[in-house]
Structures are given as structure tokens and as C-alpha cells.
Tab-separated table of C-alpha atoms and ligand atoms in Angstrom:
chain	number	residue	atom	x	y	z
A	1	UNK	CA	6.029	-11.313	24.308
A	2	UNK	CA	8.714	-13.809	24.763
A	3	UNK	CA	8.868	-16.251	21.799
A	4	UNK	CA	12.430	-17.577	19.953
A	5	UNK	CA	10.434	-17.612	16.876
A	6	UNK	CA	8.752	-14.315	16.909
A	7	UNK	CA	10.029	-10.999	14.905
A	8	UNK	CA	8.646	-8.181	15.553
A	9	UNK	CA	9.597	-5.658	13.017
A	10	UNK	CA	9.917	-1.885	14.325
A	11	UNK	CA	10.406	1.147	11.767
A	12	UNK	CA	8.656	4.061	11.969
A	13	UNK	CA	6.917	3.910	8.474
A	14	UNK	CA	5.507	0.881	9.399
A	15	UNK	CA	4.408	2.342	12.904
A	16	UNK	CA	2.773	5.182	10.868
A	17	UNK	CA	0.849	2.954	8.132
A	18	UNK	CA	-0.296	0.439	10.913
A	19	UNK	CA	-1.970	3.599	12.648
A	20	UNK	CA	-3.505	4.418	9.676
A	21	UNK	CA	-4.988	0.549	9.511
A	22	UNK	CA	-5.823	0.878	12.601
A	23	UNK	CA	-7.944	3.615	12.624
A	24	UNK	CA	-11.484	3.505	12.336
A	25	UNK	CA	-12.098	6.161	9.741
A	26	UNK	CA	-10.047	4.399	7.280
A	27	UNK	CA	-12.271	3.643	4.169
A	28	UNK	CA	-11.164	0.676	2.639
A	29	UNK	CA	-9.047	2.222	-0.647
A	30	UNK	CA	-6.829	4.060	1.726
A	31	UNK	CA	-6.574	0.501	4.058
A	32	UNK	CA	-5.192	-1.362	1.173
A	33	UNK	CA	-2.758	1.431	0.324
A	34	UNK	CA	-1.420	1.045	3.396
A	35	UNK	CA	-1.023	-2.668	4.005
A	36	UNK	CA	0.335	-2.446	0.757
A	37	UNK	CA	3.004	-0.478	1.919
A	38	UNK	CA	3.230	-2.748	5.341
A	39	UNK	CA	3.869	-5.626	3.562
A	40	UNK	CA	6.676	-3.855	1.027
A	41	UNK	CA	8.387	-2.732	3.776
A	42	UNK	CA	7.888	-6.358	5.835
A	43	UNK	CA	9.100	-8.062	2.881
A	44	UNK	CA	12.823	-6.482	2.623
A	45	UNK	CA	13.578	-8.310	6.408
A	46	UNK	CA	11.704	-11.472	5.579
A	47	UNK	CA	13.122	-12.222	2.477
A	48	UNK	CA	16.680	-10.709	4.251
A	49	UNK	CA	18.223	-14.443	4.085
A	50	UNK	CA	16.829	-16.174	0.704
A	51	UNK	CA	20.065	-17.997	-0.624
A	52	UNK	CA	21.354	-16.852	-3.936
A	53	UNK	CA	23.524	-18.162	-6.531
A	54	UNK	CA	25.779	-16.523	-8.798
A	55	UNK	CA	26.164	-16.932	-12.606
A	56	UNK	CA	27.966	-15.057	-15.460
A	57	UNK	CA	26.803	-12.009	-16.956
A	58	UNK	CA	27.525	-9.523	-19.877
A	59	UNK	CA	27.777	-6.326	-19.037
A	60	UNK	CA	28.625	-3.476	-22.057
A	61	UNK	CA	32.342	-3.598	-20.997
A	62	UNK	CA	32.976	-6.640	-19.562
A	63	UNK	CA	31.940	-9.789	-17.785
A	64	UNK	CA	30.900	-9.875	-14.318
A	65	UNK	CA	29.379	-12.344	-11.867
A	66	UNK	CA	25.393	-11.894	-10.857
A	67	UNK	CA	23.017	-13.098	-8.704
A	68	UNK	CA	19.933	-14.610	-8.989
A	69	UNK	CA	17.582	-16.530	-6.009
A	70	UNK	CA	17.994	-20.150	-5.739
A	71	UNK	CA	14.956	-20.595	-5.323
A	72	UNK	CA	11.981	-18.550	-6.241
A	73	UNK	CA	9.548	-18.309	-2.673
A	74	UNK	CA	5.889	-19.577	-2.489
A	75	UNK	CA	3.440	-16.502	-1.604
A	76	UNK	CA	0.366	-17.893	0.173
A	77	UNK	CA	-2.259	-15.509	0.992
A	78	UNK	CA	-4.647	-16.586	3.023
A	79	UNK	CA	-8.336	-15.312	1.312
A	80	UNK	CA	-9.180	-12.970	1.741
A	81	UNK	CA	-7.059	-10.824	3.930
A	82	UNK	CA	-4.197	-11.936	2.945
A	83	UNK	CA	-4.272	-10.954	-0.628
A	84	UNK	CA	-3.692	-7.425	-0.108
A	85	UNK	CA	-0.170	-8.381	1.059
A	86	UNK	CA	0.860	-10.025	-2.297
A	87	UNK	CA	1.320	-7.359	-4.790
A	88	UNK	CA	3.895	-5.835	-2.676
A	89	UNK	CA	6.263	-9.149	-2.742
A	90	UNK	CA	6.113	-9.331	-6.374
A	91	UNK	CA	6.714	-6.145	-6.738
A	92	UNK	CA	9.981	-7.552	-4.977
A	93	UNK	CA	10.055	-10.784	-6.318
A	94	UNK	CA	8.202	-10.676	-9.608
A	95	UNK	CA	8.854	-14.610	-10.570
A	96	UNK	CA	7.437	-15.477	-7.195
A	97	UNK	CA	4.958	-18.532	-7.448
A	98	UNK	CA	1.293	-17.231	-5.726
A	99	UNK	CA	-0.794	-20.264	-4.630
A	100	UNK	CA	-4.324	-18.946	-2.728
A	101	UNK	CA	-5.798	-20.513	0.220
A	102	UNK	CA	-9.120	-20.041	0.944
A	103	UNK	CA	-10.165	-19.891	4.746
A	104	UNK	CA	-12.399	-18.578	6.799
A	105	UNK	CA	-13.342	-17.938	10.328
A	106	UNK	CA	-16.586	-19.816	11.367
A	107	UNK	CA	-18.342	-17.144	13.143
A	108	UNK	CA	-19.294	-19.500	16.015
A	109	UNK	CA	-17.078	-21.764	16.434
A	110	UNK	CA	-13.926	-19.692	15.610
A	111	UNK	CA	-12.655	-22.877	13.858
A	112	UNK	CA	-10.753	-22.008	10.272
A	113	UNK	CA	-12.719	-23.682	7.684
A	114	UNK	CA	-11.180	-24.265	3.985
A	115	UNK	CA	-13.083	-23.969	0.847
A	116	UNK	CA	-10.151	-23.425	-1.827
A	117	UNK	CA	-6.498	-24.766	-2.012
A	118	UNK	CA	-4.200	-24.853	-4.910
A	119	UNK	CA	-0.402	-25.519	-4.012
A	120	UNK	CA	2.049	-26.229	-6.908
A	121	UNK	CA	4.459	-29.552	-6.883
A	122	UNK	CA	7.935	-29.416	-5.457
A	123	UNK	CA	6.677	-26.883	-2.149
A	124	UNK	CA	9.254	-28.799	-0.507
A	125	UNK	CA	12.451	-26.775	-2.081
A	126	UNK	CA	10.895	-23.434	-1.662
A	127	UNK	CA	10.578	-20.949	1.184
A	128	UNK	CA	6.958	-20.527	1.456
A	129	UNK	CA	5.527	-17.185	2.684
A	130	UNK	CA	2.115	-17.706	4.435
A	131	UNK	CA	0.507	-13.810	4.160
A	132	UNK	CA	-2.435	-13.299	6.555
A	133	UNK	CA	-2.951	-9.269	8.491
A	134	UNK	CA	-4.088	-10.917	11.449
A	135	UNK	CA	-3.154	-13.663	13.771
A	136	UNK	CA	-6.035	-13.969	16.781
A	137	UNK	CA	-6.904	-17.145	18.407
A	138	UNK	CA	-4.013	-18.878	15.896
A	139	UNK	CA	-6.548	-21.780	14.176
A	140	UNK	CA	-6.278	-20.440	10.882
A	141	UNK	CA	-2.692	-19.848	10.746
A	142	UNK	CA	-1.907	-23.339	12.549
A	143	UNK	CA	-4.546	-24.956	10.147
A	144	UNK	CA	-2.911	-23.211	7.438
A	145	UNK	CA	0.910	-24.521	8.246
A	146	UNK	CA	-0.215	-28.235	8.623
A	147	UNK	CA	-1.970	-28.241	5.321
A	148	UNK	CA	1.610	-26.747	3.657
A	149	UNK	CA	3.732	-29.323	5.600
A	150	UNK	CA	1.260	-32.061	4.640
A	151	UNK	CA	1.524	-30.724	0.964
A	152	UNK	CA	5.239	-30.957	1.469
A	153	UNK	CA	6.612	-27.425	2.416
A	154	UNK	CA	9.431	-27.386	5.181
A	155	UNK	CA	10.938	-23.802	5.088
A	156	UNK	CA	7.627	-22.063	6.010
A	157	UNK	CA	7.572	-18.222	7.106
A	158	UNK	CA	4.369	-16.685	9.060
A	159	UNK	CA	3.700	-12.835	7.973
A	160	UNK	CA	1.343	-10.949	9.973
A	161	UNK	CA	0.521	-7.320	10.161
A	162	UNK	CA	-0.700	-7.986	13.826
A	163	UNK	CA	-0.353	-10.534	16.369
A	164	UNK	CA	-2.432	-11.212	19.954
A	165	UNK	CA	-0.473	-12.998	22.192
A	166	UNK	CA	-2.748	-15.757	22.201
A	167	UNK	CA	-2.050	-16.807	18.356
A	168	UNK	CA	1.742	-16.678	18.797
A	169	UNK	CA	1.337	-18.643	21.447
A	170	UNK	CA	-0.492	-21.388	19.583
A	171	UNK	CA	1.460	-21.592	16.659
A	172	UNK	CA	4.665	-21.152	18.340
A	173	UNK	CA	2.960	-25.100	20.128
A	174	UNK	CA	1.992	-26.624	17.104
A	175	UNK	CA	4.622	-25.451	14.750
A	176	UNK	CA	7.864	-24.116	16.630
A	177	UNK	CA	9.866	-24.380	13.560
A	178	UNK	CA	8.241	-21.488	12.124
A	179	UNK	CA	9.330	-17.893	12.080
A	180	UNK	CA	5.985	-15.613	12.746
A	181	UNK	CA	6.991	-12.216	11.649
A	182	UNK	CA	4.659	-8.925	12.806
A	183	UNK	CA	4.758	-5.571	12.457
A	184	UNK	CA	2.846	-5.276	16.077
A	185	UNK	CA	1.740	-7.565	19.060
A	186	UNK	CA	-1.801	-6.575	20.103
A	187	UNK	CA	-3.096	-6.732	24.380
A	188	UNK	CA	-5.631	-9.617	23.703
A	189	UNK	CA	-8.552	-10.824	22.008
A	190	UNK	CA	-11.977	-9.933	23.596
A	191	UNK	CA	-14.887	-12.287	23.868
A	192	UNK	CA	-15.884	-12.867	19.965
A	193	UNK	CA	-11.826	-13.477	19.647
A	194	UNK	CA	-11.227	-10.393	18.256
A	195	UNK	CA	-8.024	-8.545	18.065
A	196	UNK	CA	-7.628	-5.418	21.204
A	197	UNK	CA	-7.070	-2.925	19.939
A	198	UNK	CA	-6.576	-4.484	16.417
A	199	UNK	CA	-8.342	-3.042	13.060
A	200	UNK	CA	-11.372	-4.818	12.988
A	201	UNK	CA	-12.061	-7.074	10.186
A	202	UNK	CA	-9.246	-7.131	8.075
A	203	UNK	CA	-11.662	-8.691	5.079
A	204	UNK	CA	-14.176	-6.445	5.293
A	205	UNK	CA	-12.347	-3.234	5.963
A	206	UNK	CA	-10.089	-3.818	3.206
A	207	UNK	CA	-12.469	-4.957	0.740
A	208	UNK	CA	-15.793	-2.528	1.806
A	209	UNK	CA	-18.152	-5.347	3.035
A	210	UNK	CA	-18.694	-4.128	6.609
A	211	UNK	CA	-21.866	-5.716	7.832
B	1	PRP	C1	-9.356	-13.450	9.414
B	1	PRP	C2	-7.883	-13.258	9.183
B	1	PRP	C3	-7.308	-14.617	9.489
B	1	PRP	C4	-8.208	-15.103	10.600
B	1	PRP	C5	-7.476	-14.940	11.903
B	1	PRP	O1	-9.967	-14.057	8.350
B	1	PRP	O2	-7.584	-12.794	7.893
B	1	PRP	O3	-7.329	-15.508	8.387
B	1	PRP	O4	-9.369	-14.271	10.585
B	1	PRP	O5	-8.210	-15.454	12.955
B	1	PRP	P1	-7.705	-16.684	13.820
B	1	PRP	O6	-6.253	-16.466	14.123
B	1	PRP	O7	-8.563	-16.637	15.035
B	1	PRP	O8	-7.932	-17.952	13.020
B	1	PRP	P2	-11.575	-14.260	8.275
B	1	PRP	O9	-11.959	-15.563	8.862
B	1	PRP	O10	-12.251	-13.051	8.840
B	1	PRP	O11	-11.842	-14.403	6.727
B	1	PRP	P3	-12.022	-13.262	5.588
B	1	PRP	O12	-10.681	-12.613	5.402
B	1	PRP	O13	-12.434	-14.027	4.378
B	1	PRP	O14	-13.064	-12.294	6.070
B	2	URA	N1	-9.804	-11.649	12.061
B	2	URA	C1	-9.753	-10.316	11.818
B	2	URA	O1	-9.871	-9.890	10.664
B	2	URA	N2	-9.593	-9.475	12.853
B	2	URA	C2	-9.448	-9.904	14.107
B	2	URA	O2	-9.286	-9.082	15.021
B	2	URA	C3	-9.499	-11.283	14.358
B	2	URA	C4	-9.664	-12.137	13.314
């Protein structure tokens, strides 16, 4: 998949926990022990350029310069999904601001639909880290990215544990200044705009509400 704003992260730990998501035998303790671990070991080349600034520190012999970020990022999970991505970048970034979005998939339509924002002020001076598994058809991610911009956010990141060609696609359109990051590009989507092969649902298989 061609795109100049598409990172596709290879490692082999992440090829081995995405398996293990993958699988269908995976109950859902064991799936969110594993995105966990997707999403600690996503975060390290994400976060690879936030700009720091040094300031003096004391150390028990002597003084010495230290860093600190310039500005703390935004998490955004995307509900539900996308909250079993967070705890692993605060575990990075502990001061990190986390500001849930609530959408969901109409089953019918396959139109995002939002039911819960909350964004703090000042997105606009903060890299903001939308966190969602899956990208499929692309409307929730592209729905998603709008309603930051409108709300002010300009250096906004994409995280996804896996991509179809379809939703990279469609974002890459509607928003080609942001950077999707995945840890795999999927075939296709099949005819209820699933993900082929995929996981599933990420909600449902990671929380245990599987119709
Ligand atoms: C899933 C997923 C994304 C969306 C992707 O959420 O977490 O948000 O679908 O599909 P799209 O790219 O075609 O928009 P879902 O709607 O299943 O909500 P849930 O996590 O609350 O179950
Ligand atoms: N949402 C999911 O959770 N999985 C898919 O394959 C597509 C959308």
C-alpha cells in the first residue's frame, strides 16, 4: 500500500501479539493484554519526534541539564476500542491529557455516529494521538479528525492496530496531513465492511460482549 502518510510499523513482538489478536480463540482478558502491549510498543516510534526542552537540574553531585516534553500529547481513544490502547501511553507519558470520544459504527449505514466528546482548550499546541484498533471503511477515523481540527488540533497522529486499504485510502483524501500509523495493512473489507482477515470486533472481543 502506497501512501506518503502511512507507517507501517514491523517488529516481531508486535507481529507475534497481533497474531494473538487475531486469533479467534482469544478470550477477551488475553486480547487486551495484548493490544496493551501493541500499543506500548507502537508508542516508542510515534512519539519518536515529540520536541523537548531542556532545563536545569540537581543531581547529588552536580548540576546537569534535563529534558522534559514541550508539550504534553492529547490521547484520544476512540470508545470503545480505542481505550485499550491508552494505558500503555501513559505508562509512557504519565502527564498525558486523555480526552474520550465516543463513536460508533451504525450497523446499517456504516456511518460513525457520536454520542460523547470532551476535548480540553488549547488542542491547538499539542500533538494529538487519535487511538482506534481498527481502520475499515475510514468514516470514523475521518469523522473523528474533522471534529479535532474543528476543535482546533493541527498536529494530529492516526494509531491503528490494523488498517484495510480502503480506510487509508479515505483518510489519506480527506486529511493528507495526517500520519496513520499501523502495525498491519489487512486484504479488504468484505460485504458488512469488515476487516479480511482482521480480528473481528475489536469492542466486543476486547470487552466480552460478542453477540
Ligand atoms: C469500530 C472501531 C472503529 C470503527 C472502524 O468501532 O473501533 O471505531 O469500528 O470502522 P470504520 O473505519 O468503518 O468507521 P465500533 O463502531 O464497532 O464501535 P465499538 O468499539 O463501540 O464497538
Ligand atoms: N470495526 C471493527 O471492530 N472491526 C472491523 O473489522 C471493522 C470495524
Amino acid at each position: 500500500m502506497d501512501s506518503r502518510l502511512l507507517r507501517v510499523l514491523e517488529h516481531p513482538l508486535l507481529a507475534v501479539h497481533v497474531s494473538a489478536l487475531r486469533a479467534v480463540e482469544t478470550e477477551a482478558d488475553a486480547f487486551r493484554r495484548h493490544l496493551t502491549a501493541i500499543a506500548r510498543l507502537m508508542a516508542y516510534p510515534v512519539l519518536a519526534d515529540l520536541p523537548v526542552e531542556g532545563y536545569a537540574l540537581t543531581t547529588p553531585l552536580a548540576g546537569a541539564t534535563g529534558h522534559r516534553l514541550a508539550q504534553v500529547p492529547v490521547l484520544v481513544p476512540v470508545l470503545r476500542a480505542g481505550l485499550g490502547m491508552v494505558e500503555a501511553f501513559l505508562d509512557l507519558v504519565p502527564d498525558a491529557v486523555v480526552s474520550h470520544l465516543g463513536l460508533y459504527r451504525d450497523h446499517v449505514t456504516k456511518e460513525p455516529v457520536r454520542y460523547y466528546t470532551n476535548f480540553p482548550q488549547g488542542l491547538m499546541s499539542h500533538p494529538v494521538l487519535l487511538l482506534d484498533p481498527m481502520l475499515a471503511t475510514g468514516g470514523s477515523a475521518v469523522d473523528a479528525l474533522t471534529l479535532l481540527k474543528q476543535e482546533g488540533a493541527r498536529d494530529l497522529r492516526l494509531v491503528n492496530v490494523i488498517a484495510a486499504p480502503e480506510g487509508i485510502r479515505r483518510v489519506s483524501a480527506e486529511h493528507p496531513d495526517v500520519t496513520i500509523y499501523a502495525a498491519a495493512v489487512d486484504e479488504r473489507l468484505n460485504d458488512e465492511a469488515y476487516i479480511v482477515p482482521g480480528l473481528g470486533d475489536a469492542g466486543d472481543r476486547q470487552f466480552g460482549t460478542l453477540p
